[in-house]
């Protein structure tokens, strides 16, 4: 179980180590890519991912990957997420990403990472939480389970 700091919110850097432990799963690279796309889709919930959000997403991805994904690879990964969302639509991609996480058997780990990535862009807003719920539903998770994962990923105080 992840520890949540009671005295203050953790920084992305502090919390990334704990989130990475959750990613120690089979087919880790596939789970990570799907989770990043889920985080991208959440960040895009307001209709776009601006340059500041994208830079923040890049930082979060790099923190989680411990440098295993270098900046240009992160940019390529985010470009691919954008291209799929533009082509298929964000709602369809949310369903597909959730189904992929379910098929990988890593719904919870994927949603936890997605919420962490979404949190990086000024917290998880209501529209972003709705996207995460849709992904979670497609991944076979209840709304309550998704809510709990979002709370864990955002390092909310008790």
CSV table of C-alpha atoms in Angstrom, one decimal:
chain,number,residue,atom,x,y,z
A,1,UNK,CA,0.0,0.0,0.0
A,2,UNK,CA,1.3,3.4,-0.9
A,3,UNK,CA,2.0,5.8,1.9
A,4,UNK,CA,0.3,9.2,1.7
A,5,UNK,CA,2.1,12.1,3.5
A,6,UNK,CA,-0.2,13.6,6.1
A,7,UNK,CA,1.8,16.8,6.6
A,8,UNK,CA,2.0,18.1,3.0
A,9,UNK,CA,1.4,17.1,-0.5
A,10,UNK,CA,4.3,15.3,-2.1
A,11,UNK,CA,6.1,16.6,-5.1
A,12,UNK,CA,6.0,14.7,-8.4
A,13,UNK,CA,9.6,13.7,-7.8
A,14,UNK,CA,8.9,12.4,-4.2
A,15,UNK,CA,5.8,10.4,-5.3
A,16,UNK,CA,7.3,9.0,-8.6
A,17,UNK,CA,9.4,6.5,-6.6
A,18,UNK,CA,6.3,5.1,-4.9
A,19,UNK,CA,4.3,4.9,-8.2
A,20,UNK,CA,7.2,3.2,-10.0
A,21,UNK,CA,6.9,0.3,-7.4
A,22,UNK,CA,3.3,-0.2,-8.6
A,23,UNK,CA,4.6,-0.6,-12.2
A,24,UNK,CA,6.8,-3.5,-11.4
A,25,UNK,CA,4.5,-5.8,-13.4
A,26,UNK,CA,4.6,-8.2,-16.3
A,27,UNK,CA,4.7,-6.6,-19.7
A,28,UNK,CA,5.7,-3.4,-18.0
A,29,UNK,CA,6.4,-1.4,-21.2
A,30,UNK,CA,3.0,-2.1,-22.6
A,31,UNK,CA,1.3,-1.2,-19.4
A,32,UNK,CA,3.4,2.0,-19.2
A,33,UNK,CA,2.5,3.0,-22.7
A,34,UNK,CA,-1.2,2.4,-22.2
A,35,UNK,CA,-1.1,4.3,-18.8
A,36,UNK,CA,0.7,7.3,-20.4
A,37,UNK,CA,-2.0,7.4,-23.1
A,38,UNK,CA,-4.7,7.3,-20.4
A,39,UNK,CA,-3.0,10.2,-18.7
A,40,UNK,CA,-2.7,12.0,-22.0
A,41,UNK,CA,-6.5,11.5,-22.6
A,42,UNK,CA,-7.3,12.8,-19.2
A,43,UNK,CA,-5.2,15.9,-19.7
A,44,UNK,CA,-6.9,16.4,-23.0
A,45,UNK,CA,-10.4,16.3,-21.4
A,46,UNK,CA,-10.7,20.1,-21.8
A,47,UNK,CA,-10.3,19.8,-25.5
A,48,UNK,CA,-6.5,20.2,-25.9
A,49,UNK,CA,-3.1,19.7,-24.4
A,50,UNK,CA,-1.3,23.0,-24.5
A,51,UNK,CA,2.5,23.4,-24.6
A,52,UNK,CA,2.7,23.8,-20.8
A,53,UNK,CA,0.6,20.7,-20.1
A,54,UNK,CA,2.6,18.7,-22.7
A,55,UNK,CA,5.9,19.7,-21.1
A,56,UNK,CA,4.5,18.7,-17.7
A,57,UNK,CA,3.3,15.4,-19.1
A,58,UNK,CA,6.8,14.8,-20.5
A,59,UNK,CA,8.4,15.5,-17.1
A,60,UNK,CA,5.9,13.1,-15.3
A,61,UNK,CA,6.6,10.3,-17.9
A,62,UNK,CA,10.3,10.8,-17.5
A,63,UNK,CA,10.1,10.7,-13.7
A,64,UNK,CA,8.1,7.5,-13.8
A,65,UNK,CA,10.4,5.8,-16.3
A,66,UNK,CA,13.5,6.7,-14.3
A,67,UNK,CA,15.2,8.0,-17.5
A,68,UNK,CA,14.5,4.8,-19.4
A,69,UNK,CA,12.4,6.9,-21.7
A,70,UNK,CA,14.5,9.8,-22.9
A,71,UNK,CA,12.9,13.1,-23.9
A,72,UNK,CA,12.5,12.5,-27.7
A,73,UNK,CA,11.0,9.1,-27.0
A,74,UNK,CA,8.5,10.7,-24.6
A,75,UNK,CA,7.7,13.3,-27.3
A,76,UNK,CA,7.2,10.5,-29.8
A,77,UNK,CA,4.9,8.6,-27.3
A,78,UNK,CA,2.8,11.7,-26.7
A,79,UNK,CA,2.7,12.4,-30.5
A,80,UNK,CA,1.3,8.9,-31.0
A,81,UNK,CA,-1.3,9.4,-28.3
A,82,UNK,CA,-2.4,12.6,-29.9
A,83,UNK,CA,-2.6,11.1,-33.4
A,84,UNK,CA,-4.7,8.2,-32.2
A,85,UNK,CA,-7.1,10.5,-30.3
A,86,UNK,CA,-7.3,12.8,-33.3
A,87,UNK,CA,-8.0,9.9,-35.6
A,88,UNK,CA,-10.3,7.7,-33.5
A,89,UNK,CA,-11.7,10.3,-31.1
A,90,UNK,CA,-10.8,10.7,-27.4
A,91,UNK,CA,-13.8,8.7,-26.1
A,92,UNK,CA,-13.1,5.7,-28.4
A,93,UNK,CA,-9.4,5.8,-27.3
A,94,UNK,CA,-10.4,5.9,-23.7
A,95,UNK,CA,-12.4,2.7,-24.1
A,96,UNK,CA,-9.6,1.0,-26.1
A,97,UNK,CA,-7.0,2.0,-23.6
A,98,UNK,CA,-9.1,0.7,-20.7
A,99,UNK,CA,-9.7,-2.6,-22.6
A,100,UNK,CA,-6.0,-2.9,-23.2
A,101,UNK,CA,-5.2,-2.5,-19.6
A,102,UNK,CA,-7.8,-5.1,-18.7
A,103,UNK,CA,-6.3,-7.5,-21.2
A,104,UNK,CA,-2.9,-7.0,-19.8
A,105,UNK,CA,-4.3,-7.7,-16.3
A,106,UNK,CA,-3.0,-4.4,-15.0
A,107,UNK,CA,-6.1,-2.2,-14.8
A,108,UNK,CA,-5.2,-0.8,-11.3
A,109,UNK,CA,-1.5,-0.1,-12.0
A,110,UNK,CA,-2.4,1.5,-15.4
A,111,UNK,CA,-5.0,3.8,-13.8
A,112,UNK,CA,-2.7,4.7,-11.0
A,113,UNK,CA,0.0,5.8,-13.4
A,114,UNK,CA,-2.6,7.6,-15.6
A,115,UNK,CA,-3.8,9.5,-12.6
A,116,UNK,CA,-0.3,10.4,-11.6
A,117,UNK,CA,0.4,11.7,-15.2
A,118,UNK,CA,-2.9,13.6,-15.2
A,119,UNK,CA,-2.1,15.1,-11.7
A,120,UNK,CA,1.0,16.6,-13.1
A,121,UNK,CA,-1.0,19.1,-15.1
A,122,UNK,CA,-2.3,21.2,-12.2
A,123,UNK,CA,-4.1,18.4,-10.4
A,124,UNK,CA,-7.0,16.2,-11.6
A,125,UNK,CA,-9.9,18.3,-12.6
A,126,UNK,CA,-13.5,17.0,-12.8
A,127,UNK,CA,-13.3,16.6,-16.6
A,128,UNK,CA,-10.1,14.6,-16.2
A,129,UNK,CA,-11.6,12.5,-13.5
A,130,UNK,CA,-14.5,11.6,-15.8
A,131,UNK,CA,-12.1,10.4,-18.5
A,132,UNK,CA,-10.2,8.3,-15.9
A,133,UNK,CA,-13.6,6.8,-14.8
A,134,UNK,CA,-14.4,6.0,-18.4
A,135,UNK,CA,-11.0,4.3,-18.9
A,136,UNK,CA,-11.5,2.5,-15.6
A,137,UNK,CA,-14.9,1.3,-16.5
A,138,UNK,CA,-13.6,-0.2,-19.8
A,139,UNK,CA,-10.8,-1.7,-17.7
A,140,UNK,CA,-13.3,-3.4,-15.4
A,141,UNK,CA,-12.9,-1.2,-12.4
A,142,UNK,CA,-15.7,0.4,-10.4
A,143,UNK,CA,-16.0,4.2,-10.1
A,144,UNK,CA,-15.1,3.8,-6.4
A,145,UNK,CA,-11.9,1.9,-7.3
A,146,UNK,CA,-10.9,4.6,-9.8
A,147,UNK,CA,-11.6,7.3,-7.2
A,148,UNK,CA,-9.4,5.6,-4.7
A,149,UNK,CA,-6.6,5.2,-7.3
A,150,UNK,CA,-6.9,8.9,-8.2
A,151,UNK,CA,-6.6,9.8,-4.5
A,152,UNK,CA,-3.5,7.7,-4.2
A,153,UNK,CA,-1.9,9.1,-7.3
A,154,UNK,CA,-2.6,12.7,-6.3
A,155,UNK,CA,-1.1,12.3,-2.8
A,156,UNK,CA,-4.1,13.8,-1.1
A,157,UNK,CA,-3.8,14.6,2.5
A,158,UNK,CA,-5.8,12.5,4.9
